[in-house]
C-alpha cells in the first residue's frame, strides 16, 4: 500500500506564495469532495489523500488559513461517512497511519496552546474553528487505537515521544473537573464534548496494556483516582470512562501498584454507590477493577458480593465468546478471563462456584463451562503464530484457567478426556517458536504459556514423567547401590542426582521459593552454602540453565532431595508454579518438607491444608534475621536428613563482609567421603565425577569439560597451569553457549583450576617430570654462556 505521509507544504512548494499554497490546498479539498467513492479501494485512497491534505492545512492557524479550515470543516462532516470510515479503519495499515497522523497533528504547538487556554478564551470565533478539527482528530485517533496492537518498538516509542501531548490532554480534562469550577455545580455536570473525546482516547490507549507504563509517567493514576472521587457530580457520559481507565491501568501490575498506593480501592467502593439513571456495565467494571487491585484475602471477604461478581464474569465470557471479534459491551473476552485467573489463584471455592454454581443465561454446569473454555482455546490456538498481543494474552489466560482446573481432582477428567485439547497443549511444547512468545507482558497472577502447559500435563499425569520418576526413586530407596552401576561403572553421569550423591555420601536439600522473595532466598542460600560438608543445595538458579526443560529439572531436583525447604509468603501462595512444587513434594513424593514462613505470612487455602502438622521456622525480620532462628533452621534441616545425627550448633548469623567466618559444624555421616586412589591413570567417569563432587565444583562445570578418565584431566591440567587466564576466557564463552547465555561463576572456575593444579602436582606423568628437568638444564646452560 502507498504510504501517504503528511507533507510540509512550505518545504514542497518553496517558490510559491503563501496565498497560492492555500489556493492549491482548497483545490485539493474540492477534488476530495467530488472524488469517486464507489469501491473499497477508492474509498481507502481518498481517505489517505484527505489525511495528507488535512495535515498540510493544520500546519497553519485558523487565522492564517481561514478558507482552508472552512473547507476542511465542511468536508469533515460528510467524508467519514462517504468513505465508510468505520469499515476501512479495521485495516491495520489504515488504522496505524490514521492514528499516527492525528496524534502528530494534535502535537502541533498552536493546537497544544489551544488545549491550555482557560474556558473564557475558548469561545472566540478563531478558537471555535479549532473545536471541529480537534473533535475529529480525537475521534479518529480514538477509533483507530482499537485496531493498532502496538506490538513493535517503533509503535510504542511513538507514544512515548508524545508524553507532553498526553499530559496536556489530561490537564485539560482536570481543569474541567468540579473541584476546579468557579461556581456551584448542579448534579449531572457535563465535562463537554471535547473532554469526553479526550477521555475516550485515554481509555483506549490504556486498553493496550503494553502502553500502561508509558501512560503512568504522565501522572494518569493520580488524576483518575481524583476524578473517581468527584464522579458523583458528573453525568453518566462524563464519568463512564473514569472506571474503565482505572480498570485498564489495573490490568498491568505497575498500574495496580500505583492505584493501591493512592487508595483506589476505597474510592472505587464509593463510586459503586453512585446511582446511575441507566442500566450499564459500570458496576461490573468496578468489580473487575477491585478484583485486580485486591489481595485474595480481600476478594473472599465479601462472599455474597463475590458470587454476584463471578456470575457476571462468566456471563461476560459466554457473551463475548459469541460476539464480533470476541467482544461484548466494550469488553474483550480476555478481560474477564484475566480477572478469573486472579481469583482462581488461591481460593479454590471461586473455581468450584464458576464450574458448579454460577447463575448464567443460558444455565451453565461443569461440562458446559469447561467446554466453553476449551472452545475458546481452540479459537485462539494459533495466537502465538501471529503478532496480536491481545490474542496471545487470551491464550495464556486460558492455559492458566486449565492449570487451575487441573489441580482439582473432581474436574481433571473433563480435561484429560478431551484428546484434541491435550494434543494442542502438547503441540505448544513441541514448537520451538514458542520460546519467543513470553516476551510480551503478563501480570503476576499468570504464569507463562509453556510453564502452564507443562503444569497441566503433569497434573493430569500425562507428562510421561511423574510415574516413571517416582518408580525410579522408589527403586533407588530400596537399594544402597545405584541402579545400573553393576552393568557399567562409567554410567554415573546418566543417573539422577540422588544416586550420584550416594557415591559421595552427601545428601541434597532443595530450596523452593517464589522469585519475588529472591533477596531473602539469597541470604538463606549463602547461609546453607557454608554447610557444604553436610549437604548439597539444589536451587533453580544454578541447576536450571534453560527454560525448555524447567519443570523436568525442578522435578528431578525434588526427587533427588532428602529435604525440601520452602520459603513461604503471599507471593508463594499466589504462584501456581510454587503450588505445583509444594503439591508434588507433599502429595506425590511424600518428601520431608520444611516450611519457612516469611514475615507475618499466614498459610491458608491449598497451602494451609497441606501444612497442617508440619514443623516450621518463621522469620519475622527478613532484613536482619534473628540468629537463633538461623540456628533453628540449620538444625532442623540437618535433623531431617536421613544420614544426619543430632548436632550441637552455635548461634549463627548470615555471613557479612566484616564478620568473622561462621564456625564449621562438625557432622558425623554414616560413611566418610573418600576418593579412590589415583593410580596409573585408571580413573573412570565415576571417579571423575566423585572428584568434582569432593571439591564442591558445580555439575555445570563438570559437564562442560566432560572428562572421561583421569588421563584427560591431567592433560588439561598441564595446559591450565601454563595459561590459566586465557583458558578462563575461552571456557567462559563456551559456558555461555552451552547454558543459554548464563555467565560462568569466576569462583567456581577458580576452585576447579586450583583443585586441578593440585592434582597435577601430585600425579605428574613421568614424561612431564623429565621435560621439566631438561628445561631447567637448558636454562642453566644459557645462563652460563651469558
mmCIF file of N, CA and C in Angstrom, residues 92 148-152 155 382-393 433 440:
data_model
loop_
_atom_site.group_PDB
_atom_site.id
_atom_site.type_symbol
_atom_site.label_atom_id
_atom_site.label_comp_id
_atom_site.label_asym_id
_atom_site.label_seq_id
_atom_site.Cartn_x
_atom_site.Cartn_y
_atom_site.Cartn_z
ATOM 1 N N UNK A 92 -5.301 -2.782 9.441
ATOM 2 C CA UNK A 92 -4.258 -2.385 10.387
ATOM 3 C C UNK A 92 -3.424 -1.230 9.852
ATOM 4 N N UNK A 148 -4.908 -0.915 16.521
ATOM 5 C CA UNK A 148 -3.439 -0.920 16.499
ATOM 6 C C UNK A 148 -2.959 -1.674 17.739
ATOM 7 N N UNK A 149 -2.139 -2.690 17.522
ATOM 8 C CA UNK A 149 -1.742 -3.559 18.634
ATOM 9 C C UNK A 149 -0.519 -3.074 19.400
ATOM 10 N N UNK A 150 0.232 -2.130 18.835
ATOM 11 C CA UNK A 150 1.461 -1.628 19.474
ATOM 12 C C UNK A 150 2.421 -2.782 19.796
ATOM 13 N N UNK A 151 2.596 -3.654 18.816
ATOM 14 C CA UNK A 151 3.475 -4.811 19.015
ATOM 15 C C UNK A 151 4.932 -4.491 18.722
ATOM 16 N N UNK A 152 5.189 -3.402 17.998
ATOM 17 C CA UNK A 152 6.567 -3.086 17.630
ATOM 18 C C UNK A 152 7.135 -2.012 18.548
ATOM 19 N N UNK A 155 6.171 1.522 17.369
ATOM 20 C CA UNK A 155 4.831 1.963 17.738
ATOM 21 C C UNK A 155 4.787 2.408 19.192
ATOM 22 N N UNK A 382 -3.852 -20.590 17.512
ATOM 23 C CA UNK A 382 -2.750 -20.143 16.656
ATOM 24 C C UNK A 382 -2.268 -18.734 17.001
ATOM 25 N N UNK A 383 -2.657 -18.231 18.164
ATOM 26 C CA UNK A 383 -2.326 -16.846 18.519
ATOM 27 C C UNK A 383 -0.821 -16.601 18.539
ATOM 28 N N UNK A 384 -0.047 -17.592 18.950
ATOM 29 C CA UNK A 384 1.392 -17.392 19.069
ATOM 30 C C UNK A 384 2.097 -17.347 17.713
ATOM 31 N N UNK A 385 1.373 -17.700 16.667
ATOM 32 C CA UNK A 385 1.961 -17.639 15.327
ATOM 33 C C UNK A 385 1.786 -16.250 14.713
ATOM 34 N N UNK A 386 0.997 -15.409 15.368
ATOM 35 C CA UNK A 386 0.784 -14.050 14.889
ATOM 36 C C UNK A 386 1.450 -13.040 15.800
ATOM 37 N N UNK A 387 0.991 -11.774 15.717
ATOM 38 C CA UNK A 387 1.615 -10.704 16.498
ATOM 39 C C UNK A 387 0.597 -9.964 17.362
ATOM 40 N N UNK A 388 -0.624 -10.488 17.424
ATOM 41 C CA UNK A 388 -1.666 -9.818 18.198
ATOM 42 C C UNK A 388 -1.500 -10.161 19.677
ATOM 43 N N UNK A 389 -1.056 -9.169 20.471
ATOM 44 C CA UNK A 389 -0.811 -9.404 21.889
ATOM 45 C C UNK A 389 -2.083 -9.778 22.627
ATOM 46 N N UNK A 390 -3.209 -9.185 22.230
ATOM 47 C CA UNK A 390 -4.460 -9.461 22.924
ATOM 48 C C UNK A 390 -4.855 -10.926 22.735
ATOM 49 N N UNK A 391 -4.676 -11.437 21.538
ATOM 50 C CA UNK A 391 -4.977 -12.851 21.293
ATOM 51 C C UNK A 391 -4.019 -13.745 22.067
ATOM 52 N N UNK A 392 -2.745 -13.385 22.098
ATOM 53 C CA UNK A 392 -1.764 -14.180 22.841
ATOM 54 C C UNK A 392 -2.076 -14.159 24.339
ATOM 55 N N UNK A 393 -2.450 -12.987 24.840
ATOM 56 C CA UNK A 393 -2.811 -12.875 26.251
ATOM 57 C C UNK A 393 -4.013 -13.771 26.561
ATOM 58 N N UNK A 433 9.272 -22.276 18.402
ATOM 59 C CA UNK A 433 8.940 -20.856 18.245
ATOM 60 C C UNK A 433 8.337 -20.281 19.513
ATOM 61 N N UNK A 440 6.118 -10.752 25.746
ATOM 62 C CA UNK A 440 5.074 -9.779 25.984
ATOM 63 C C UNK A 440 4.729 -9.712 27.474
#
